[in-house]
């Protein structure tokens, strides 16, 4: 099954690192890495104003 492309690759500009650890420890006591991916994502950080129960505007 092929998944649809929801975000264009041209707008993915934020570098991210995804690390998945497996169970157990190495000889040095570090967690064992099962998978590590370096990729780009579409991260958008915006504040959305909302109303509190007292009807005051928060940001």
mmCIF file of N, CA and C in Angstrom:
data_model
loop_
_atom_site.group_PDB
_atom_site.id
_atom_site.type_symbol
_atom_site.label_atom_id
_atom_site.label_comp_id
_atom_site.label_asym_id
_atom_site.label_seq_id
_atom_site.Cartn_x
_atom_site.Cartn_y
_atom_site.Cartn_z
ATOM 1 N N UNK A 1 0.841 -1.173 0.000
ATOM 2 C CA UNK A 1 0.000 0.000 0.000
ATOM 3 C C UNK A 1 0.886 1.236 0.000
ATOM 4 N N UNK A 2 0.603 2.182 -0.863
ATOM 5 C CA UNK A 2 1.370 3.419 -0.942
ATOM 6 C C UNK A 2 0.613 4.520 -0.203
ATOM 7 N N UNK A 3 1.316 5.249 0.676
ATOM 8 C CA UNK A 3 0.692 6.327 1.428
ATOM 9 C C UNK A 3 0.741 7.620 0.625
ATOM 10 N N UNK A 4 -0.269 8.495 0.796
ATOM 11 C CA UNK A 4 -0.275 9.763 0.051
ATOM 12 C C UNK A 4 0.771 10.722 0.607
ATOM 13 N N UNK A 5 1.271 11.577 -0.236
ATOM 14 C CA UNK A 5 2.237 12.600 0.176
ATOM 15 C C UNK A 5 1.447 13.800 0.690
ATOM 16 N N UNK A 6 1.424 14.021 2.007
ATOM 17 C CA UNK A 6 0.648 15.099 2.594
ATOM 18 C C UNK A 6 1.395 16.425 2.603
ATOM 19 N N UNK A 7 2.725 16.373 2.649
ATOM 20 C CA UNK A 7 3.547 17.577 2.684
ATOM 21 C C UNK A 7 4.572 17.481 1.564
ATOM 22 N N UNK A 8 4.695 18.547 0.789
ATOM 23 C CA UNK A 8 5.681 18.565 -0.292
ATOM 24 C C UNK A 8 7.088 18.564 0.275
ATOM 25 N N UNK A 9 8.005 17.878 -0.384
ATOM 26 C CA UNK A 9 9.381 17.801 0.091
ATOM 27 C C UNK A 9 10.072 19.161 0.056
ATOM 28 N N UNK A 10 9.599 20.077 -0.780
ATOM 29 C CA UNK A 10 10.213 21.405 -0.881
ATOM 30 C C UNK A 10 9.977 22.258 0.367
ATOM 31 N N UNK A 11 8.945 21.970 1.163
ATOM 32 C CA UNK A 11 8.682 22.746 2.378
ATOM 33 C C UNK A 11 9.273 22.085 3.624
ATOM 34 N N UNK A 12 9.841 20.909 3.494
ATOM 35 C CA UNK A 12 10.483 20.228 4.620
ATOM 36 C C UNK A 12 11.909 20.752 4.745
ATOM 37 N N UNK A 13 12.126 21.658 5.689
ATOM 38 C CA UNK A 13 13.423 22.319 5.803
ATOM 39 C C UNK A 13 14.069 22.179 7.174
ATOM 40 N N UNK A 14 13.364 21.675 8.166
ATOM 41 C CA UNK A 14 13.900 21.560 9.518
ATOM 42 C C UNK A 14 14.570 20.202 9.700
ATOM 43 N N UNK A 15 15.892 20.185 9.959
ATOM 44 C CA UNK A 15 16.566 18.896 10.152
ATOM 45 C C UNK A 15 16.197 18.270 11.500
ATOM 46 N N UNK A 16 15.924 16.972 11.491
ATOM 47 C CA UNK A 16 15.595 16.242 12.717
ATOM 48 C C UNK A 16 16.392 14.942 12.759
ATOM 49 N N UNK A 17 16.569 14.413 13.953
ATOM 50 C CA UNK A 17 17.195 13.113 14.150
ATOM 51 C C UNK A 17 16.242 12.260 14.979
ATOM 52 N N UNK A 18 15.906 11.094 14.457
ATOM 53 C CA UNK A 18 15.020 10.159 15.155
ATOM 54 C C UNK A 18 15.872 8.969 15.583
ATOM 55 N N UNK A 19 15.877 8.678 16.881
ATOM 56 C CA UNK A 19 16.651 7.563 17.414
ATOM 57 C C UNK A 19 15.712 6.619 18.146
ATOM 58 N N UNK A 20 15.749 5.345 17.780
ATOM 59 C CA UNK A 20 14.950 4.311 18.440
ATOM 60 C C UNK A 20 15.922 3.375 19.139
ATOM 61 N N UNK A 21 15.712 3.170 20.429
ATOM 62 C CA UNK A 21 16.591 2.305 21.220
ATOM 63 C C UNK A 21 15.943 0.946 21.412
ATOM 64 N N UNK A 22 16.764 -0.083 21.419
ATOM 65 C CA UNK A 22 16.263 -1.421 21.714
ATOM 66 C C UNK A 22 16.510 -1.738 23.178
ATOM 67 N N UNK A 23 15.977 -2.833 23.642
ATOM 68 C CA UNK A 23 16.150 -3.222 25.041
ATOM 69 C C UNK A 23 17.584 -3.649 25.293
ATOM 70 N N UNK A 24 18.045 -3.403 26.496
ATOM 71 C CA UNK A 24 19.374 -3.832 26.892
ATOM 72 C C UNK A 24 20.388 -2.694 26.863
ATOM 73 N N UNK A 25 21.584 -3.024 27.348
ATOM 74 C CA UNK A 25 22.670 -2.057 27.418
ATOM 75 C C UNK A 25 23.904 -2.628 26.738
ATOM 76 N N UNK A 26 24.758 -1.728 26.249
ATOM 77 C CA UNK A 26 26.013 -2.166 25.640
ATOM 78 C C UNK A 26 27.026 -2.479 26.745
ATOM 79 N N UNK A 27 28.239 -2.843 26.344
ATOM 80 C CA UNK A 27 29.288 -3.143 27.323
ATOM 81 C C UNK A 27 29.665 -1.911 28.140
ATOM 82 N N UNK A 28 29.457 -0.722 27.566
ATOM 83 C CA UNK A 28 29.787 0.525 28.259
ATOM 84 C C UNK A 28 28.621 1.053 29.089
ATOM 85 N N UNK A 29 27.486 0.374 29.062
ATOM 86 C CA UNK A 29 26.324 0.809 29.827
ATOM 87 C C UNK A 29 25.420 1.760 29.068
ATOM 88 N N UNK A 30 25.665 1.963 27.778
ATOM 89 C CA UNK A 30 24.831 2.840 26.965
ATOM 90 C C UNK A 30 23.650 2.052 26.401
ATOM 91 N N UNK A 31 22.534 2.733 26.136
ATOM 92 C CA UNK A 31 21.426 2.038 25.482
ATOM 93 C C UNK A 31 21.820 1.635 24.060
ATOM 94 N N UNK A 32 21.314 0.501 23.589
ATOM 95 C CA UNK A 32 21.617 0.017 22.243
ATOM 96 C C UNK A 32 20.694 0.684 21.243
ATOM 97 N N UNK A 33 21.271 1.234 20.176
ATOM 98 C CA UNK A 33 20.476 1.884 19.142
ATOM 99 C C UNK A 33 19.979 0.846 18.149
ATOM 100 N N UNK A 34 18.668 0.839 17.925
ATOM 101 C CA UNK A 34 18.091 -0.052 16.931
ATOM 102 C C UNK A 34 18.015 0.644 15.582
ATOM 103 N N UNK A 35 17.768 1.964 15.599
ATOM 104 C CA UNK A 35 17.566 2.703 14.366
ATOM 105 C C UNK A 35 17.874 4.175 14.614
ATOM 106 N N UNK A 36 18.563 4.817 13.683
ATOM 107 C CA UNK A 36 18.802 6.259 13.758
ATOM 108 C C UNK A 36 18.610 6.832 12.367
ATOM 109 N N UNK A 37 17.716 7.819 12.256
ATOM 110 C CA UNK A 37 17.380 8.419 10.974
ATOM 111 C C UNK A 37 17.622 9.924 11.049
ATOM 112 N N UNK A 38 18.326 10.472 10.070
ATOM 113 C CA UNK A 38 18.475 11.912 9.905
ATOM 114 C C UNK A 38 17.606 12.306 8.722
ATOM 115 N N UNK A 39 16.653 13.216 8.953
ATOM 116 C CA UNK A 39 15.690 13.570 7.913
ATOM 117 C C UNK A 39 15.335 15.048 8.025
ATOM 118 N N UNK A 40 14.468 15.484 7.134
ATOM 119 C CA UNK A 40 13.933 16.841 7.158
ATOM 120 C C UNK A 40 12.436 16.766 7.420
ATOM 121 N N UNK A 41 11.917 17.740 8.182
ATOM 122 C CA UNK A 41 10.485 17.753 8.460
ATOM 123 C C UNK A 41 9.928 19.154 8.272
ATOM 124 N N UNK A 42 8.618 19.265 8.318
ATOM 125 C CA UNK A 42 7.916 20.541 8.174
ATOM 126 C C UNK A 42 7.424 20.951 9.555
ATOM 127 N N UNK A 43 8.286 21.591 10.343
ATOM 128 C CA UNK A 43 7.937 22.016 11.701
ATOM 129 C C UNK A 43 7.513 23.472 11.662
ATOM 130 N N UNK A 44 6.325 23.765 12.168
ATOM 131 C CA UNK A 44 5.819 25.130 12.226
ATOM 132 C C UNK A 44 5.447 25.434 13.660
ATOM 133 N N UNK A 45 6.002 26.501 14.189
ATOM 134 C CA UNK A 45 5.756 26.879 15.576
ATOM 135 C C UNK A 45 5.003 28.204 15.584
ATOM 136 N N UNK A 46 3.719 28.152 15.903
ATOM 137 C CA UNK A 46 2.898 29.351 15.967
ATOM 138 C C UNK A 46 2.101 29.332 17.262
ATOM 139 N N UNK A 47 1.823 30.515 17.762
ATOM 140 C CA UNK A 47 0.947 30.630 18.917
ATOM 141 C C UNK A 47 -0.476 30.833 18.436
ATOM 142 N N UNK A 48 -1.401 30.110 19.025
ATOM 143 C CA UNK A 48 -2.813 30.276 18.684
ATOM 144 C C UNK A 48 -3.520 30.888 19.890
ATOM 145 N N UNK A 49 -4.123 32.060 19.717
ATOM 146 C CA UNK A 49 -4.849 32.648 20.846
ATOM 147 C C UNK A 49 -6.105 31.832 21.167
ATOM 148 N N UNK A 50 -6.433 31.735 22.426
ATOM 149 C CA UNK A 50 -7.627 31.013 22.853
ATOM 150 C C UNK A 50 -8.224 31.717 24.048
ATOM 151 N N UNK A 51 -9.498 31.478 24.300
ATOM 152 C CA UNK A 51 -10.193 32.100 25.419
ATOM 153 C C UNK A 51 -10.211 31.164 26.612
ATOM 154 N N UNK A 52 -9.909 31.734 27.766
ATOM 155 C CA UNK A 52 -10.022 30.985 29.010
ATOM 156 C C UNK A 52 -11.457 31.096 29.521
ATOM 157 N N UNK A 53 -11.820 30.291 30.514
ATOM 158 C CA UNK A 53 -13.194 30.367 31.044
ATOM 159 C C UNK A 53 -13.579 31.751 31.567
ATOM 160 N N UNK A 54 -12.610 32.591 31.916
ATOM 161 C CA UNK A 54 -12.912 33.914 32.442
ATOM 162 C C UNK A 54 -13.103 34.921 31.294
ATOM 163 N N UNK A 55 -13.051 34.436 30.043
ATOM 164 C CA UNK A 55 -13.172 35.244 28.834
ATOM 165 C C UNK A 55 -12.020 36.224 28.657
ATOM 166 N N UNK A 56 -10.858 35.876 29.141
ATOM 167 C CA UNK A 56 -9.670 36.680 28.886
ATOM 168 C C UNK A 56 -8.863 35.989 27.793
ATOM 169 N N UNK A 57 -8.252 36.787 26.951
ATOM 170 C CA UNK A 57 -7.505 36.248 25.810
ATOM 171 C C UNK A 57 -6.101 35.838 26.248
ATOM 172 N N UNK A 58 -5.683 34.614 25.915
ATOM 173 C CA UNK A 58 -4.348 34.123 26.234
ATOM 174 C C UNK A 58 -3.604 33.828 24.947
ATOM 175 N N UNK A 59 -2.296 33.918 25.014
ATOM 176 C CA UNK A 59 -1.463 33.592 23.864
ATOM 177 C C UNK A 59 -0.373 32.655 24.280
#
